[in-house]
């Protein structure tokens, strides 16, 4: 006898409910819209697509200040320390319109939760911090434009958020990202 994952029996769904469950678009597709989604590079569509579970691996070069404030902020948000060619493993779990991204790198791991907050903006929650982005297609990539941030649920003044320049694209047929954070 084989033992597999536990299954919960659910009552049959009406055809209308089942149709809605099957055609619900992925988070990034719903925020960008179908026309912009279709123009993204294939690696970007795969990374931000419909799969309920995705695993990816690669390398990341991390640059950053070694100042006390920068080190404490990295520790608080569980961001990686600076270093070249750091091994990076990513798991994305998608459920009920929410994505949980778990990144393993060097000595630690970082987990964030992404969801739409109003059908127009993406909220990424990193520990006590929430970042709000407007996603925009630029050529075959996604630009993440920071619109605001909250700490422990309280809105931060926009000037305090600094600049976050983030782009999800492709390079040599593989998914690639670039994030540049500059604080005041």
XYZ file of N, CA, C and O in Angstrom:
736
model
N 0.854 -1.160 0.000
C 0.000 0.000 0.000
C 0.907 1.232 0.000
O 1.849 1.325 0.774
N 0.607 2.172 -0.857
C 1.381 3.406 -0.940
C 0.701 4.482 -0.112
O -0.515 4.586 -0.091
N 1.485 5.238 0.594
C 0.953 6.352 1.379
C 1.344 7.626 0.647
O 2.507 7.867 0.383
N 0.362 8.448 0.343
C 0.618 9.716 -0.351
C 0.172 10.868 0.519
O -0.185 10.688 1.685
N 0.180 12.067 -0.048
C -0.248 13.231 0.714
C -1.721 13.113 1.089
O -2.514 12.519 0.364
N -2.060 13.643 2.245
C -3.452 13.608 2.686
C -4.302 14.424 1.733
O -3.893 15.470 1.255
N -5.492 13.944 1.454
C -6.406 14.661 0.575
C -7.671 14.975 1.334
O -8.200 14.131 2.050
N -8.129 16.180 1.157
C -9.364 16.593 1.786
C -10.448 16.549 0.733
O -10.297 17.108 -0.352
N -11.522 15.857 1.038
C -12.615 15.785 0.089
C -13.472 17.031 0.219
O -13.912 17.397 1.304
N -13.677 17.700 -0.891
C -14.484 18.909 -0.906
C -15.785 18.632 -1.643
O -15.826 17.817 -2.562
N -16.858 19.325 -1.259
C -18.092 19.145 -2.016
C -17.884 19.637 -3.442
O -17.073 20.541 -3.678
N -18.580 19.030 -4.408
C -18.385 19.469 -5.788
C -18.780 20.940 -5.938
O -19.749 21.403 -5.358
N -17.967 21.671 -6.706
C -18.245 23.091 -6.933
C -19.214 23.243 -8.091
O -19.259 22.413 -8.997
N -19.996 24.282 -8.053
C -20.885 24.555 -9.185
C -20.022 24.903 -10.382
O -18.891 25.367 -10.230
N -20.522 24.716 -11.598
C -19.705 25.017 -12.778
C -19.215 26.464 -12.786
O -18.100 26.739 -13.187
N -20.014 27.406 -12.309
C -19.602 28.809 -12.317
C -18.413 29.023 -11.368
O -17.453 29.682 -11.711
N -18.454 28.435 -10.196
C -17.360 28.576 -9.239
C -16.115 27.876 -9.772
O -15.030 28.418 -9.722
N -16.269 26.694 -10.322
C -15.128 25.964 -10.863
C -14.498 26.768 -11.990
O -13.285 26.896 -12.062
N -15.294 27.379 -12.849
C -14.754 28.178 -13.950
C -13.935 29.345 -13.394
O -12.850 29.627 -13.864
N -14.426 29.987 -12.372
C -13.705 31.116 -11.776
C -12.380 30.657 -11.189
O -11.382 31.357 -11.298
N -12.362 29.471 -10.572
C -11.123 28.976 -9.981
C -10.105 28.644 -11.073
O -8.925 28.881 -10.905
N -10.553 28.137 -12.201
C -9.639 27.732 -13.250
C -9.109 28.909 -14.064
O -8.042 28.834 -14.634
N -9.850 30.005 -14.128
C -9.434 31.109 -14.973
C -8.872 32.284 -14.175
O -8.587 33.321 -14.729
N -8.703 32.143 -12.890
C -8.150 33.218 -12.071
C -6.708 33.483 -12.503
O -5.880 32.579 -12.469
N -6.396 34.717 -12.923
C -5.045 34.975 -13.418
C -4.018 35.042 -12.290
O -4.351 35.320 -11.140
N -2.791 34.782 -12.658
C -1.685 34.884 -11.706
C -1.574 36.325 -11.220
O -2.019 37.262 -11.876
N -0.975 36.509 -10.061
C -0.857 37.811 -9.425
C -0.245 38.853 -10.364
O -0.817 39.925 -10.586
N 0.913 38.579 -10.922
C 1.591 39.559 -11.763
C 0.825 39.796 -13.060
O 0.763 40.919 -13.550
N 0.240 38.758 -13.626
C -0.553 38.924 -14.847
C -1.750 39.822 -14.577
O -2.073 40.685 -15.377
N -2.401 39.641 -13.428
C -3.577 40.461 -13.126
C -3.187 41.924 -12.889
O -3.938 42.825 -13.244
N -2.018 42.169 -12.296
C -1.594 43.544 -12.046
C -1.093 44.250 -13.307
O -1.223 45.462 -13.440
N -0.519 43.513 -14.235
C -0.005 44.105 -15.470
C -1.063 44.200 -16.561
O -1.011 45.096 -17.393
N -2.003 43.250 -16.593
C -2.972 43.181 -17.677
C -2.476 42.243 -18.762
O -1.273 42.078 -18.972
N -3.421 41.640 -19.465
C -3.091 40.604 -20.453
C -2.198 41.122 -21.578
O -1.260 40.444 -22.003
N -2.469 42.326 -22.078
C -1.689 42.843 -23.210
C -0.213 43.021 -22.820
O 0.675 42.633 -23.580
N 0.052 43.600 -21.660
C 1.435 43.778 -21.225
C 2.073 42.443 -20.854
O 3.253 42.209 -21.128
N 1.305 41.560 -20.223
C 1.829 40.241 -19.836
C 2.347 39.489 -21.062
O 3.439 38.906 -21.030
N 1.589 39.514 -22.142
C 1.959 38.771 -23.345
C 3.237 39.288 -23.995
O 3.857 38.586 -24.787
N 3.668 40.495 -23.667
C 4.882 41.077 -24.250
C 6.133 40.843 -23.398
O 7.216 41.264 -23.771
N 5.970 40.204 -22.254
C 7.127 39.928 -21.391
C 7.957 38.786 -21.956
O 7.444 37.895 -22.635
N 9.235 38.770 -21.636
C 10.125 37.675 -22.029
C 9.646 36.370 -21.392
O 9.102 36.373 -20.281
N 9.855 35.281 -22.078
C 9.400 33.970 -21.588
C 9.925 33.642 -20.191
O 9.156 33.166 -19.349
N 11.211 33.894 -19.869
C 11.670 33.593 -18.498
C 10.934 34.407 -17.426
O 10.709 33.914 -16.326
N 10.543 35.618 -17.750
C 9.803 36.456 -16.798
C 8.403 35.885 -16.599
O 7.911 35.786 -15.473
N 7.765 35.468 -17.679
C 6.437 34.853 -17.572
C 6.491 33.562 -16.766
O 5.607 33.298 -15.958
N 7.540 32.756 -16.957
C 7.654 31.509 -16.192
C 7.817 31.797 -14.704
O 7.194 31.165 -13.860
N 8.668 32.773 -14.354
C 8.940 33.070 -12.949
C 7.713 33.654 -12.254
O 7.447 33.346 -11.103
N 6.973 34.485 -12.944
C 5.837 35.184 -12.334
C 4.497 34.610 -12.794
O 3.481 35.292 -12.718
N 4.492 33.359 -13.245
C 3.310 32.759 -13.853
C 2.343 32.077 -12.910
O 2.165 32.490 -11.764
N 1.744 30.993 -13.406
C 0.632 30.320 -12.741
C 1.022 29.141 -11.862
O 0.186 28.645 -11.115
N 2.255 28.637 -11.961
C 2.618 27.441 -11.200
C 2.401 27.670 -9.702
O 2.812 28.690 -9.163
N 1.777 26.708 -9.040
C 1.530 26.867 -7.604
C 2.809 26.711 -6.787
O 2.890 27.213 -5.675
N 3.806 26.033 -7.338
C 5.090 25.857 -6.656
C 6.193 25.951 -7.693
O 6.153 25.278 -8.720
N 7.166 26.804 -7.428
C 8.262 26.998 -8.369
C 9.571 27.024 -7.596
O 9.655 27.641 -6.531
N 10.575 26.348 -8.122
C 11.920 26.356 -7.541
C 12.877 26.889 -8.601
O 12.797 26.497 -9.765
N 13.772 27.763 -8.192
C 14.774 28.312 -9.107
C 16.089 28.452 -8.354
O 16.094 28.582 -7.124
N 17.185 28.429 -9.081
C 18.504 28.576 -8.465
C 19.389 29.370 -9.395
O 19.222 29.351 -10.611
N 20.333 30.075 -8.801
C 21.271 30.869 -9.580
C 22.271 31.526 -8.663
O 22.572 31.009 -7.584
N 22.772 32.657 -9.100
C 23.765 33.405 -8.336
C 23.374 34.867 -8.300
O 22.748 35.367 -9.221
N 23.773 35.548 -7.241
C 23.494 36.976 -7.111
C 24.740 37.687 -6.615
O 25.443 37.182 -5.750
N 24.983 38.848 -7.181
C 26.038 39.729 -6.684
C 25.347 40.783 -5.833
O 24.430 41.456 -6.293
N 25.743 40.899 -4.582
C 25.113 41.839 -3.652
C 26.147 42.880 -3.248
O 27.220 42.535 -2.758
N 25.800 44.138 -3.480
C 26.652 45.247 -3.057
C 25.910 46.013 -1.988
O 24.680 46.011 -1.958
N 26.627 46.666 -1.108
C 25.962 47.463 -0.096
C 26.931 48.068 0.886
O 28.090 47.657 0.987
N 26.429 49.021 1.598
C 27.214 49.720 2.604
C 27.524 48.780 3.768
O 26.735 47.903 4.105
N 28.652 48.994 4.379
C 29.029 48.236 5.578
C 28.792 49.060 6.841
O 29.182 48.657 7.920
N 28.140 50.225 6.686
C 27.851 51.068 7.839
C 26.906 50.387 8.810
O 26.164 49.459 8.452
N 26.908 50.856 10.046
C 26.099 50.256 11.106
C 24.618 50.242 10.762
O 23.951 49.212 10.908
N 24.073 51.351 10.287
C 22.654 51.428 9.956
C 22.289 50.451 8.843
O 21.277 49.757 8.920
N 23.116 50.379 7.814
C 22.866 49.460 6.699
C 22.884 48.012 7.174
O 22.032 47.207 6.796
N 23.858 47.666 8.014
C 23.939 46.286 8.537
C 22.704 45.950 9.375
O 22.155 44.858 9.280
N 22.264 46.894 10.218
C 21.085 46.643 11.052
C 19.820 46.505 10.207
O 18.984 45.646 10.483
N 19.684 47.327 9.173
C 18.525 47.233 8.301
C 18.509 45.902 7.550
O 17.470 45.251 7.447
N 19.675 45.480 7.067
C 19.748 44.171 6.398
C 19.351 43.059 7.345
O 18.625 42.132 6.977
N 19.790 43.135 8.589
C 19.468 42.106 9.577
C 17.964 42.106 9.879
O 17.336 41.061 9.951
N 17.381 43.289 10.060
C 15.952 43.414 10.355
C 15.091 42.818 9.245
O 14.137 42.088 9.508
N 15.450 43.117 8.000
C 14.664 42.640 6.853
C 15.169 41.310 6.309
O 14.616 40.796 5.345
N 16.210 40.768 6.913
C 16.811 39.490 6.528
C 17.350 39.521 5.103
O 17.282 38.546 4.372
N 17.885 40.680 4.720
C 18.496 40.830 3.404
C 19.906 40.255 3.429
O 20.546 40.210 4.482
N 20.407 39.834 2.277
C 21.752 39.242 2.259
C 22.842 40.281 2.491
O 22.695 41.453 2.162
N 23.947 39.822 3.070
C 25.125 40.651 3.224
C 25.796 40.815 1.859
O 25.628 39.969 0.972
N 26.574 41.882 1.676
C 27.287 42.057 0.406
C 28.220 40.887 0.119
O 28.786 40.293 1.029
N 28.345 40.566 -1.150
C 29.232 39.497 -1.581
C 29.012 39.191 -3.051
O 27.887 39.280 -3.541
N 30.061 38.834 -3.743
C 29.978 38.498 -5.163
C 29.611 37.031 -5.342
O 29.959 36.187 -4.521
N 28.889 36.757 -6.394
C 28.566 35.380 -6.796
C 28.039 34.525 -5.652
O 28.520 33.417 -5.409
N 27.050 35.030 -4.942
C 26.435 34.261 -3.867
C 25.425 33.278 -4.470
O 24.609 33.657 -5.314
N 25.484 32.039 -4.026
C 24.487 31.060 -4.465
C 23.124 31.509 -3.952
O 22.984 31.972 -2.825
N 22.125 31.382 -4.791
C 20.773 31.802 -4.458
C 19.799 30.711 -4.879
O 19.870 30.214 -6.006
N 18.935 30.306 -3.970
C 17.863 29.354 -4.279
C 16.555 30.022 -3.898
O 16.449 30.640 -2.834
N 15.572 29.916 -4.761
C 14.286 30.577 -4.569
C 13.168 29.567 -4.674
O 13.165 28.718 -5.565
N 12.220 29.662 -3.754
C 10.985 28.890 -3.828
C 9.834 29.885 -3.795
O 9.807 30.774 -2.945
N 8.907 29.747 -4.737
C 7.706 30.576 -4.768
C 6.515 29.648 -4.592
O 6.349 28.690 -5.356
N 5.703 29.942 -3.580
C 4.471 29.192 -3.337
C 3.304 30.143 -3.576
O 3.260 31.225 -2.995
N 2.355 29.714 -4.425
C 1.207 30.556 -4.765
C -0.072 29.903 -4.275
O -0.325 28.739 -4.562
N -0.870 30.704 -3.550
C -2.134 30.183 -3.046
C -3.073 31.348 -2.754
O -2.667 32.316 -2.096
N -4.291 31.255 -3.222
C -5.341 32.232 -2.925
C -4.914 33.665 -3.233
O -5.139 34.577 -2.443
N -4.270 33.889 -4.375
C -3.888 35.229 -4.786
C -2.682 35.789 -4.061
O -2.354 36.965 -4.209
N -2.006 34.967 -3.275
C -0.844 35.414 -2.516
C 0.353 34.557 -2.908
O 0.221 33.373 -3.190
N 1.517 35.183 -2.926
C 2.753 34.467 -3.231
C 3.711 34.603 -2.054
O 3.915 35.702 -1.544
N 4.301 33.486 -1.646
C 5.334 33.499 -0.613
C 6.649 33.158 -1.290
O 6.788 32.090 -1.884
N 7.585 34.087 -1.218
C 8.902 33.926 -1.818
C 9.902 33.652 -0.700
O 10.059 34.468 0.198
N 10.578 32.521 -0.782
C 11.622 32.182 0.187
C 12.935 32.086 -0.571
O 13.072 31.270 -1.477
N 13.868 32.935 -0.196
C 15.172 32.989 -0.847
C 16.231 32.481 0.138
O 16.291 32.956 1.262
N 17.026 31.532 -0.305
C 18.142 31.008 0.499
C 19.429 31.470 -0.164
O 19.618 31.280 -1.356
N 20.285 32.073 0.617
C 21.546 32.586 0.096
C 22.582 32.525 1.203
O 22.248 32.581 2.379
N 23.816 32.404 0.807
C 24.917 32.432 1.766
C 24.572 31.828 3.111
O 24.300 30.638 3.226
N 24.516 32.674 4.131
C 24.306 32.213 5.509
C 22.850 32.248 5.948
O 22.558 31.875 7.073
N 21.958 32.728 5.148
C 20.614 32.894 5.682
C 19.524 32.713 4.651
O 19.755 32.243 3.534
N 18.344 33.096 5.076
C 17.215 33.061 4.157
C 16.316 34.267 4.423
O 16.326 34.844 5.507
N 15.570 34.632 3.414
C 14.679 35.779 3.479
C 13.331 35.351 2.920
O 13.265 34.704 1.870
N 12.280 35.679 3.631
C 10.935 35.320 3.183
C 10.114 36.597 3.058
O 10.160 37.463 3.916
N 9.374 36.699 1.964
C 8.448 37.814 1.788
C 7.145 37.285 1.204
O 7.108 36.227 0.585
N 6.086 38.051 1.450
C 4.762 37.688 0.964
C 4.271 38.794 0.046
O 4.332 39.970 0.401
N 3.791 38.398 -1.125
C 3.320 39.356 -2.118
C 1.841 39.140 -2.375
O 1.377 37.992 -2.449
N 1.109 40.253 -2.509
C -0.308 40.182 -2.877
C -0.738 41.518 -3.432
O -0.099 42.531 -3.202
N -1.846 41.500 -4.152
C -2.438 42.736 -4.653
C -3.187 43.391 -3.503
O -3.864 42.712 -2.728
N -3.053 44.716 -3.375
C -3.783 45.381 -2.291
C -5.028 46.096 -2.789
O -5.906 46.382 -2.016
N -5.105 46.388 -4.083
C -6.279 47.089 -4.591
C -6.539 46.785 -6.062
O -7.287 47.494 -6.718
N -5.909 45.751 -6.585
C -6.037 45.425 -7.997
C -5.099 46.236 -8.877
O -4.981 45.974 -10.070
N -4.418 47.219 -8.284
C -3.492 48.069 -9.039
C -2.071 48.039 -8.499
O -1.125 48.303 -9.217
N -1.921 47.753 -7.211
C -0.616 47.803 -6.562
C -0.262 46.461 -5.926
O -1.135 45.728 -5.470
N 1.039 46.207 -5.883
C 1.583 45.009 -5.262
C 2.137 45.391 -3.896
O 2.847 46.387 -3.767
N 1.793 44.599 -2.886
C 2.375 44.789 -1.559
C 3.323 43.631 -1.304
O 2.955 42.472 -1.424
N 4.560 43.971 -0.948
C 5.520 42.959 -0.533
C 5.796 43.179 0.946
O 6.262 44.235 1.352
N 5.502 42.168 1.739
C 5.729 42.245 3.179
C 7.019 41.505 3.517
O 7.175 40.330 3.217
N 7.954 42.246 4.139
C 9.248 41.708 4.572
C 9.329 41.935 6.066
O 9.654 43.036 6.500
N 9.007 40.943 6.854
C 9.034 41.112 8.303
C 8.112 42.251 8.713
O 6.941 42.275 8.326
N 8.617 43.251 9.443
C 7.769 44.345 9.931
C 7.507 45.417 8.870
O 6.779 46.373 9.106
N 8.068 45.257 7.686
C 8.000 46.274 6.636
C 7.101 45.815 5.501
O 7.123 44.647 5.124
N 6.291 46.730 4.974
C 5.497 46.475 3.771
C 5.864 47.520 2.736
O 5.851 48.717 3.022
N 6.211 47.055 1.543
C 6.532 47.941 0.429
C 5.404 47.850 -0.593
O 4.949 46.758 -0.920
N 4.968 48.992 -1.107
C 3.887 49.035 -2.086
C 4.466 49.471 -3.425
O 5.124 50.515 -3.514
N 4.209 48.667 -4.445
C 4.754 48.911 -5.776
C 3.647 49.020 -6.812
O 2.610 48.372 -6.703
N 3.914 49.794 -7.845
C 3.130 49.787 -9.072
C 4.001 49.064 -10.084
O 5.171 49.416 -10.269
N 3.460 48.021 -10.707
C 4.209 47.275 -11.710
C 3.950 47.879 -13.083
O 2.814 48.239 -13.401
N 5.008 47.968 -13.893
C 4.885 48.532 -15.226
C 5.755 47.722 -16.172
O 6.909 47.420 -15.857
N 5.194 47.372 -17.315
C 5.996 46.674 -18.326
C 6.869 47.694 -19.042
O 6.420 48.765 -19.421
N 8.147 47.368 -19.181
C 9.077 48.176 -19.953
C 9.775 47.221 -20.904
O 10.549 46.365 -20.464
N 9.455 47.332 -22.176
C 9.933 46.393 -23.196
C 9.475 44.984 -22.799
O 8.281 44.757 -22.652
N 10.412 44.044 -22.566
C 9.999 42.677 -22.214
C 10.265 42.367 -20.746
O 10.408 41.222 -20.348
N 10.342 43.420 -19.914
C 10.655 43.252 -18.485
C 9.613 43.984 -17.634
O 8.767 44.717 -18.148
N 9.682 43.753 -16.318
C 8.782 44.413 -15.362
C 9.600 45.383 -14.518
O 10.606 44.999 -13.913
N 9.157 46.634 -14.488
C 9.729 47.616 -13.568
C 8.811 47.714 -12.364
O 7.595 47.846 -12.509
N 9.390 47.648 -11.193
C 8.660 47.781 -9.925
C 8.887 49.205 -9.432
O 10.008 49.574 -9.089
N 7.844 50.007 -9.388
C 7.967 51.398 -8.959
C 7.442 51.523 -7.536
O 6.257 51.286 -7.281
N 8.316 51.910 -6.612
C 7.925 52.045 -5.207
C 6.978 53.231 -5.051
O 7.281 54.340 -5.459
N 5.819 52.972 -4.442
C 4.808 54.014 -4.214
C 4.725 54.409 -2.743
O 4.227 55.481 -2.425
N 5.145 53.524 -1.855
C 5.069 53.819 -0.430
C 5.537 52.646 0.394
O 5.799 51.561 -0.133
N 5.631 52.880 1.694
C 6.078 51.832 2.606
C 5.417 52.024 3.960
O 5.004 53.132 4.318
N 5.309 50.923 4.684
C 4.760 50.934 6.043
C 5.698 50.136 6.941
O 6.241 49.129 6.527
N 5.830 50.616 8.155
C 6.599 49.907 9.173
C 5.647 49.605 10.312
O 5.031 50.526 10.865
N 5.489 48.320 10.633
C 4.541 47.880 11.663
C 3.140 48.416 11.384
O 2.396 48.784 12.289
N 2.788 48.505 10.088
C 1.462 48.958 9.689
C 1.292 50.457 9.596
O 0.270 50.937 9.117
N 2.278 51.222 10.039
C 2.182 52.684 10.005
C 2.867 53.222 8.751
O 4.017 52.861 8.460
N 2.187 54.116 8.012
C 2.800 54.645 6.784
C 4.034 55.487 7.094
O 4.056 56.253 8.046
N 5.056 55.294 6.274
C 6.279 56.081 6.394
C 6.190 57.266 5.444
O 5.637 57.143 4.351
N 6.754 58.410 5.829
C 6.800 59.534 4.884
C 7.555 59.107 3.626
O 8.548 58.376 3.709
N 7.095 59.542 2.477
C 7.684 59.118 1.211
C 9.185 59.431 1.156
O 9.972 58.644 0.652
N 9.608 60.562 1.675
C 11.027 60.939 1.611
C 11.897 59.957 2.392
O 13.065 59.770 2.080
N 11.332 59.325 3.395
C 12.092 58.389 4.214
C 12.300 57.040 3.510
O 13.210 56.291 3.843
N 11.465 56.750 2.517
C 11.549 55.473 1.800
C 12.713 55.419 0.828
O 13.104 54.339 0.389
N 13.256 56.576 0.468
C 14.351 56.597 -0.478
C 13.893 56.170 -1.858
O 12.742 56.381 -2.240
N 14.788 55.556 -2.593
C 14.484 55.077 -3.940
C 14.695 53.572 -3.997
O 15.666 53.057 -3.456
N 13.779 52.886 -4.641
C 13.941 51.466 -4.925
C 13.753 51.299 -6.422
O 12.671 51.558 -6.943
N 14.817 50.955 -7.107
C 14.768 50.719 -8.541
C 14.877 49.211 -8.732
O 15.905 48.618 -8.427
N 13.804 48.605 -9.183
C 13.766 47.149 -9.292
C 13.264 46.757 -10.672
O 12.315 47.355 -11.193
N 13.889 45.748 -11.245
C 13.528 45.298 -12.585
C 13.647 43.780 -12.663
O 14.648 43.210 -12.232
N 12.612 43.152 -13.201
C 12.603 41.705 -13.452
C 12.632 41.510 -14.954
O 11.695 41.919 -15.644
N 13.678 40.903 -15.449
C 13.803 40.708 -16.888
C 14.495 39.404 -17.217
O 14.426 38.438 -16.455
N 15.173 39.387 -18.339
C 15.905 38.185 -18.728
C 17.262 38.591 -19.287
O 17.452 39.712 -19.757
N 18.197 37.658 -19.186
C 19.550 37.858 -19.702
C 20.031 36.515 -20.223
O 20.039 35.526 -19.487
N 20.388 36.470 -21.489
C 20.852 35.227 -22.124
C 19.856 34.084 -21.936
O 20.230 32.957 -21.630
N 18.556 34.404 -22.050
C 17.521 33.374 -21.972
C 17.162 32.921 -20.572
O 16.400 31.973 -20.401
N 17.711 33.569 -19.536
C 17.426 33.198 -18.151
C 16.803 34.388 -17.425
O 17.054 35.538 -17.763
N 16.033 34.099 -16.403
C 15.444 35.145 -15.575
C 16.566 35.913 -14.891
O 17.528 35.327 -14.395
N 16.441 37.228 -14.852
C 17.437 38.070 -14.198
C 16.714 39.214 -13.503
O 15.665 39.666 -13.960
N 17.270 39.663 -12.397
C 16.662 40.787 -11.690
C 17.760 41.735 -11.222
O 18.909 41.352 -11.065
N 17.353 42.977 -11.049
C 18.255 43.985 -10.547
C 17.475 44.837 -9.551
O 16.377 45.315 -9.851
N 18.019 45.003 -8.356
C 17.374 45.812 -7.327
C 18.415 46.796 -6.799
O 19.503 46.385 -6.408
N 18.062 48.061 -6.820
C 18.949 49.100 -6.312
C 18.163 49.908 -5.291
O 17.163 50.535 -5.614
N 18.594 49.844 -4.037
C 17.920 50.556 -2.939
C 18.837 51.660 -2.461
O 20.000 51.404 -2.144
N 18.298 52.870 -2.403
C 19.067 54.026 -1.920
C 18.242 54.746 -0.878
O 17.171 55.260 -1.179
N 18.731 54.727 0.342
C 18.026 55.369 1.447
C 18.590 56.756 1.708
O 19.760 57.009 1.421
N 17.757 57.645 2.268
C 18.247 59.007 2.538
C 19.367 59.016 3.574
O 19.471 58.127 4.382
